[in-house]
PDB file of C-alpha atoms in Angstrom:
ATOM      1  CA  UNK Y 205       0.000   0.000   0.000  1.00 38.00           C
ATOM      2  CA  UNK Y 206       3.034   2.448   0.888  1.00 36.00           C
ATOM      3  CA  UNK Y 207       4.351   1.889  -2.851  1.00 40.00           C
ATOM      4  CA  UNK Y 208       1.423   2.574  -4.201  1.00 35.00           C
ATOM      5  CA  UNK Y 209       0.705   6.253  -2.301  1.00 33.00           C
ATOM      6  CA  UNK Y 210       4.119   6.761  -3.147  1.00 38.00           C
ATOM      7  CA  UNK Y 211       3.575   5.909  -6.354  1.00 40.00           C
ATOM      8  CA  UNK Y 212       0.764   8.140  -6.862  1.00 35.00           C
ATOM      9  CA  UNK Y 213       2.376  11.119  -5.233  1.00 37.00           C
ATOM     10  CA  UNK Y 214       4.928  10.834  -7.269  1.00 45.00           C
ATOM     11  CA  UNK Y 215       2.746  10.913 -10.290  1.00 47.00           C
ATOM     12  CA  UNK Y 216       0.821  13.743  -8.842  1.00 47.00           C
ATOM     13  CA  UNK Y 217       3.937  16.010  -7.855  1.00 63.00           C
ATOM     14  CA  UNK Y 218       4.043  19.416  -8.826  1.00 80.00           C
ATOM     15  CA  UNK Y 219       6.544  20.630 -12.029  1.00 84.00           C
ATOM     16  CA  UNK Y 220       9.901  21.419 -10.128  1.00 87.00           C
ATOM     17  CA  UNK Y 221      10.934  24.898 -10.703  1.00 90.00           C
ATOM     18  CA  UNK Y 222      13.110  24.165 -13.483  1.00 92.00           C
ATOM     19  CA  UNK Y 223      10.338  22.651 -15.445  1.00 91.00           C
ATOM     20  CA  UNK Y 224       8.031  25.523 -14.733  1.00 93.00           C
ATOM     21  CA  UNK Y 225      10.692  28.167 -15.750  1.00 93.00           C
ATOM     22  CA  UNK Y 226      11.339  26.057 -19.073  1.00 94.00           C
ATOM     23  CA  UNK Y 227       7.291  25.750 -19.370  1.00 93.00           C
ATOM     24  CA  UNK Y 228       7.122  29.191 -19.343  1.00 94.00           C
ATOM     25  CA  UNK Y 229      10.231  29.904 -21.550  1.00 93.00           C
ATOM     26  CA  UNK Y 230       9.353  27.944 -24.367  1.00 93.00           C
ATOM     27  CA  UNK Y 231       6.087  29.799 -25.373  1.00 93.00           C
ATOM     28  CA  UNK Y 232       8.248  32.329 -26.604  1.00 91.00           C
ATOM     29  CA  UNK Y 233       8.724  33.320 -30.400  1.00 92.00           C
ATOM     30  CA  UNK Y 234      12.220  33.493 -29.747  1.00 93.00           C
ATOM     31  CA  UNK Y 235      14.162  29.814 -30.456  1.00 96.00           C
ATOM     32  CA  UNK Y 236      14.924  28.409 -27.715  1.00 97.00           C
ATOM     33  CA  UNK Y 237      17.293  25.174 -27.003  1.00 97.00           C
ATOM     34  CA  UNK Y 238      16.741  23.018 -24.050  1.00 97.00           C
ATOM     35  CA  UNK Y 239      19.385  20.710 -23.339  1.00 97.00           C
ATOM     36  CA  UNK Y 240      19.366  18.038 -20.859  1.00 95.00           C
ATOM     37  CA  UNK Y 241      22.438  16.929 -19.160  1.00 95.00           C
ATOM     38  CA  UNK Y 242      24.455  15.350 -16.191  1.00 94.00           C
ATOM     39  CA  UNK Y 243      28.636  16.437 -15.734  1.00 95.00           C
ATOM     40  CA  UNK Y 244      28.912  12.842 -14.324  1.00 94.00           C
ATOM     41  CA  UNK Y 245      27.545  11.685 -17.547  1.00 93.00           C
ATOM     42  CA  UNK Y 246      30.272  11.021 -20.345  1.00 93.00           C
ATOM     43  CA  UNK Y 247      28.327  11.682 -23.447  1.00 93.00           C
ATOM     44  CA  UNK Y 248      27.267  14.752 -21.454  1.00 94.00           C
ATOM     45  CA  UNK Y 249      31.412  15.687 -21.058  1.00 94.00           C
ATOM     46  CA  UNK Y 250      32.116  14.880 -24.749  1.00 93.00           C
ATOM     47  CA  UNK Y 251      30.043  17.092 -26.169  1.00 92.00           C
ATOM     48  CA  UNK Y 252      31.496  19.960 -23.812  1.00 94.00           C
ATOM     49  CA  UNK Y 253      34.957  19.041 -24.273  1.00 93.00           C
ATOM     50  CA  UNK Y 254      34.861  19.407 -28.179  1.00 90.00           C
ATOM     51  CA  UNK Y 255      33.623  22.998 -27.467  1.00 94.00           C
ATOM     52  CA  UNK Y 256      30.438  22.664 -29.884  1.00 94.00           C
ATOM     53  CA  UNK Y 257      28.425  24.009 -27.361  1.00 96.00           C
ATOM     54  CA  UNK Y 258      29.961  26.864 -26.892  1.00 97.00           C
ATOM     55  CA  UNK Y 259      30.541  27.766 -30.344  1.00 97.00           C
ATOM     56  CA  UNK Y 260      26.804  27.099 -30.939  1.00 97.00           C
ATOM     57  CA  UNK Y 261      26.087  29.612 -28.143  1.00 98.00           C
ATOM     58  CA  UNK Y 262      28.238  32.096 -29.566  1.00 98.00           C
ATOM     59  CA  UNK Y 263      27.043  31.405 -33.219  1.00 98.00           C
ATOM     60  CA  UNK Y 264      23.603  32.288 -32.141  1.00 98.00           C
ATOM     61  CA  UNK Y 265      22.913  34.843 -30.034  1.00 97.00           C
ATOM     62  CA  UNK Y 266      19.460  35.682 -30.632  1.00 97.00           C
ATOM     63  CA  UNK Y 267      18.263  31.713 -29.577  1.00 97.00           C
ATOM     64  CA  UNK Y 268      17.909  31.015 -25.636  1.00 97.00           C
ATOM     65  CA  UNK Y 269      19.867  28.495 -24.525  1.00 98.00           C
ATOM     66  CA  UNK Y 270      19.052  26.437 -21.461  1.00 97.00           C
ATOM     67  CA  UNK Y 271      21.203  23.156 -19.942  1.00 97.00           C
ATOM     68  CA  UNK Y 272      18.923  21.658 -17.617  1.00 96.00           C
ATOM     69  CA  UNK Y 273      20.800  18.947 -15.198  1.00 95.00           C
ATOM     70  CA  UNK Y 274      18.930  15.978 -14.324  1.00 92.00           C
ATOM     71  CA  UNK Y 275      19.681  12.613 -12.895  1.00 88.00           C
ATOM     72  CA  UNK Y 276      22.170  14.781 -10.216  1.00 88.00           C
ATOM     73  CA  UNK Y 277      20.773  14.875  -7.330  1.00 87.00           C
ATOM     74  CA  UNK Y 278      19.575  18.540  -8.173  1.00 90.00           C
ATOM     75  CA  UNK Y 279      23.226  19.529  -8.629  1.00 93.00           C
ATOM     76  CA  UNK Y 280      23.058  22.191 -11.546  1.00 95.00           C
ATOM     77  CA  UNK Y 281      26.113  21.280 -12.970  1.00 95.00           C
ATOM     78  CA  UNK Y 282      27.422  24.952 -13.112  1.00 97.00           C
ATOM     79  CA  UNK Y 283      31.536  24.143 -12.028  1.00 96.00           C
ATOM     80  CA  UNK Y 284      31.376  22.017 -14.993  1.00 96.00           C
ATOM     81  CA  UNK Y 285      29.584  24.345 -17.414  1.00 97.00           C
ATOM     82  CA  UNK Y 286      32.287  27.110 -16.076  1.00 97.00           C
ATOM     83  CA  UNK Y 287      35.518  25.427 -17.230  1.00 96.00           C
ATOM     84  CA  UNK Y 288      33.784  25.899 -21.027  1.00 96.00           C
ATOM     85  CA  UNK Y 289      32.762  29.153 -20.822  1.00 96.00           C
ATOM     86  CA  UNK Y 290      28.680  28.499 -21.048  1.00 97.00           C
ATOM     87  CA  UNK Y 291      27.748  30.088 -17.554  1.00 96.00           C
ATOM     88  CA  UNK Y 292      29.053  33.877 -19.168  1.00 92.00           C
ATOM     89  CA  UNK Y 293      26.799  33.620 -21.981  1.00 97.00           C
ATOM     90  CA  UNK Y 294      24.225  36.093 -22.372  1.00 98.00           C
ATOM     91  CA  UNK Y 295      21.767  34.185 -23.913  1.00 98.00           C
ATOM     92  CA  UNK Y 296      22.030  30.825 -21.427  1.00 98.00           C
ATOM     93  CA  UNK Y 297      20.341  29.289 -18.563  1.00 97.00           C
ATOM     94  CA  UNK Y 298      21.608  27.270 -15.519  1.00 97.00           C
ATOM     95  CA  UNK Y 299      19.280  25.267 -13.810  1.00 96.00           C
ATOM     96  CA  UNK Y 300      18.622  21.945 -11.973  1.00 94.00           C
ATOM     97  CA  UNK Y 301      15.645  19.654 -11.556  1.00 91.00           C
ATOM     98  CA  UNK Y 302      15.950  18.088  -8.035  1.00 86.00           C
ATOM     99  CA  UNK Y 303      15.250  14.669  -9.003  1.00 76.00           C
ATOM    100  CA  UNK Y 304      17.140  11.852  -8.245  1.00 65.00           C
ATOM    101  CA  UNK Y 305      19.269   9.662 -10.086  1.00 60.00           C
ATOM    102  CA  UNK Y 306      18.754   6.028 -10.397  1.00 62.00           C
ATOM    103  CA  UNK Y 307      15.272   4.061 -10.769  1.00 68.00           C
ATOM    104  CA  UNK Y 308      12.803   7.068  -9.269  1.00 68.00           C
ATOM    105  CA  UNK Y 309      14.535   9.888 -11.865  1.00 74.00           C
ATOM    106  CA  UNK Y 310      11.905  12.079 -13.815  1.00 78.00           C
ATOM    107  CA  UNK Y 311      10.699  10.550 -16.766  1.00 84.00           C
ATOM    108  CA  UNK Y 312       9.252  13.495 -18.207  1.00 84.00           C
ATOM    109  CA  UNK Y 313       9.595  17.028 -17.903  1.00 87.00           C
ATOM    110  CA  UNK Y 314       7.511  19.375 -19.737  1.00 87.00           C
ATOM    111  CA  UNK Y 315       4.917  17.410 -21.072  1.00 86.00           C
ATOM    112  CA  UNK Y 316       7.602  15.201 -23.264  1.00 89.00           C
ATOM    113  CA  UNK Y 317       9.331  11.830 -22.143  1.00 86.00           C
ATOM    114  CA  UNK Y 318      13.120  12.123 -21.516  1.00 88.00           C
ATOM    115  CA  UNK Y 319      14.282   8.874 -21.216  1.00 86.00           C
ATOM    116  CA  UNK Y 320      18.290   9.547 -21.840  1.00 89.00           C
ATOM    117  CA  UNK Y 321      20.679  12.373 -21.703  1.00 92.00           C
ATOM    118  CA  UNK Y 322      22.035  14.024 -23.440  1.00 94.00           C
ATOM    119  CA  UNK Y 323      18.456  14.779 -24.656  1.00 94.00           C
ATOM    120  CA  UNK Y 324      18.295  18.461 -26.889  1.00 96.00           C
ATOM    121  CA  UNK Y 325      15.012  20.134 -27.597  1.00 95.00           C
ATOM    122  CA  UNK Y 326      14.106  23.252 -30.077  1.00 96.00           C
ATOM    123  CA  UNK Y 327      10.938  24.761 -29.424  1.00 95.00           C
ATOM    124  CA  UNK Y 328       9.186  28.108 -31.297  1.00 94.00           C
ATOM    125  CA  UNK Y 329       6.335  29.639 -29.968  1.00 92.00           C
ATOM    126  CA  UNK Y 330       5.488  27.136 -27.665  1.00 91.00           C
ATOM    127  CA  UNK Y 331       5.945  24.546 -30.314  1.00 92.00           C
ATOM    128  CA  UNK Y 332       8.938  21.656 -30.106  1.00 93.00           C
ATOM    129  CA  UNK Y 333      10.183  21.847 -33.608  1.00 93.00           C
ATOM    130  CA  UNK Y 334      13.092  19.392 -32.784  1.00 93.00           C
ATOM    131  CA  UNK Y 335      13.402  16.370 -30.292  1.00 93.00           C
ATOM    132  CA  UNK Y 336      16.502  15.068 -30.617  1.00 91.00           C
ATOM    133  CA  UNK Y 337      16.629  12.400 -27.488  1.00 87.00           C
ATOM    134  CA  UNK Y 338      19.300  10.266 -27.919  1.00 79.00           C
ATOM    135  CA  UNK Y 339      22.923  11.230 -27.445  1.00 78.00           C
ATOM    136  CA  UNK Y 340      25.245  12.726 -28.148  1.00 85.00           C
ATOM    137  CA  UNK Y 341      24.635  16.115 -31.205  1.00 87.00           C
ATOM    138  CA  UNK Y 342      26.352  17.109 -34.138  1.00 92.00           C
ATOM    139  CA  UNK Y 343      26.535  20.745 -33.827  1.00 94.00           C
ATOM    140  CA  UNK Y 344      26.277  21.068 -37.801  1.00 94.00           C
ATOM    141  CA  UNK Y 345      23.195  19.451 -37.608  1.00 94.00           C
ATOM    142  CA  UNK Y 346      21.459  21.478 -34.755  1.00 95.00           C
ATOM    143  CA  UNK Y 347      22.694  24.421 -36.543  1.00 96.00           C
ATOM    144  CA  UNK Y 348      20.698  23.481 -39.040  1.00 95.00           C
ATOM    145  CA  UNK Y 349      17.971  22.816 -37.053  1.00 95.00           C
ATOM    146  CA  UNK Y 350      17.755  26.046 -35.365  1.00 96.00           C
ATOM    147  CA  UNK Y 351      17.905  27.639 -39.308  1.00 94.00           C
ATOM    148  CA  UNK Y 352      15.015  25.689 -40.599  1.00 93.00           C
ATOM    149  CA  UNK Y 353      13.174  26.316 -36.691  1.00 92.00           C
ATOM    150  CA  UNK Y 354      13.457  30.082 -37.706  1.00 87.00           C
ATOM    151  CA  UNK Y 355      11.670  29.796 -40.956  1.00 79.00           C
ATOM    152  CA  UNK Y 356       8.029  29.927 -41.799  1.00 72.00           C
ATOM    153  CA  UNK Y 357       6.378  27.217 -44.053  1.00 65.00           C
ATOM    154  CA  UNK Y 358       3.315  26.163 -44.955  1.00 59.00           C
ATOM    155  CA  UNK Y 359       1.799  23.113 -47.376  1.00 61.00           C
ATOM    156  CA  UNK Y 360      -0.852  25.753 -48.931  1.00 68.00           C
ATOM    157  CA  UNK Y 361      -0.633  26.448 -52.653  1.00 71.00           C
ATOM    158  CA  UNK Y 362       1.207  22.786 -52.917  1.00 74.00           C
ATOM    159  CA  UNK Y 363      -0.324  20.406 -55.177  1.00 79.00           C
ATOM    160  CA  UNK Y 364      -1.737  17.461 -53.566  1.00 78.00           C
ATOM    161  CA  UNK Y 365      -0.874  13.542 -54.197  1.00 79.00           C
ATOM    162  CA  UNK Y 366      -3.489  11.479 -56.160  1.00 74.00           C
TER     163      UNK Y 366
END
């Protein structure tokens, strides 16, 4: 019976502040990148070690930029972030969710599963225009990304398939 109440607390819990300060951020019209990550986690150190993310920062200061740590003990990660110059970035965000690591660890945040990390989002206007959930990112390719995120499209006036 005590699993199950816990169970169903845990399902019940409130957003943690990071999630409600991403919820909030993302309805923006301004691009924004959330990127989940963990320093203990070596996919996580890779990707800051070959300084893509700070070039990608850098590249594009006009899209938000927020590294979310999860699965660390609601450590935000910012020593880490530091020794690669993302924490004096105008146009980035430092925060934490408290949830632990191991079997209990959020399984969701913001309405969308996050099963692995790195996990890197794009959204628009409240929109996610890019999930990209497993591993670790090719910084040409979320370049990309963020150029086609900025463009407006629409299937009107194109001819449709018999």
């Amino acid at each position: 019976m005590t699993a199950l109440l816990t169970a169903t607390s845990l399902l019940n819990a409130e957003p943690s502040a990071a999630e409600q300060r991403v919820a909030e951020a993302i309805k923006s019209q301004q691009l924004s990148v959330v990127h989940f990550w963990a320093p203990w986690c070596s996919n996580c150190q890779a990707e800051l070690k070959g300084g893509g993310w700070i070039k990608i920062v850098k590249d594009n200061p006009n899209v938000h930029f927020y590294f979310v740590s999860v699965w660390n003990g609601g450590e935000d990660g910012t020593a880490m972030l530091r020794k690669f110059e993302i924490t004096d970035q105008p146009n980035v965000t430092i925060l934490a969710d408290p949830g632990p690591r191991g079997q209990n660890h959020i399984k969701e945040f913001a309405g969308v599963p996050l099963s692995w990390i790195p996990t890197t989002w794009i959204y628009k206007g409240g929109d996610l225009r890019y999930a990209l959930n497993f591993g670790e990112i090719r910084f040409s390719v979320l370049q990309q990304f963020l150029e086609d995120s900025q463009s407006e499209w629409s299937h009107k006036g194109e001819p449709k398939i018999d």
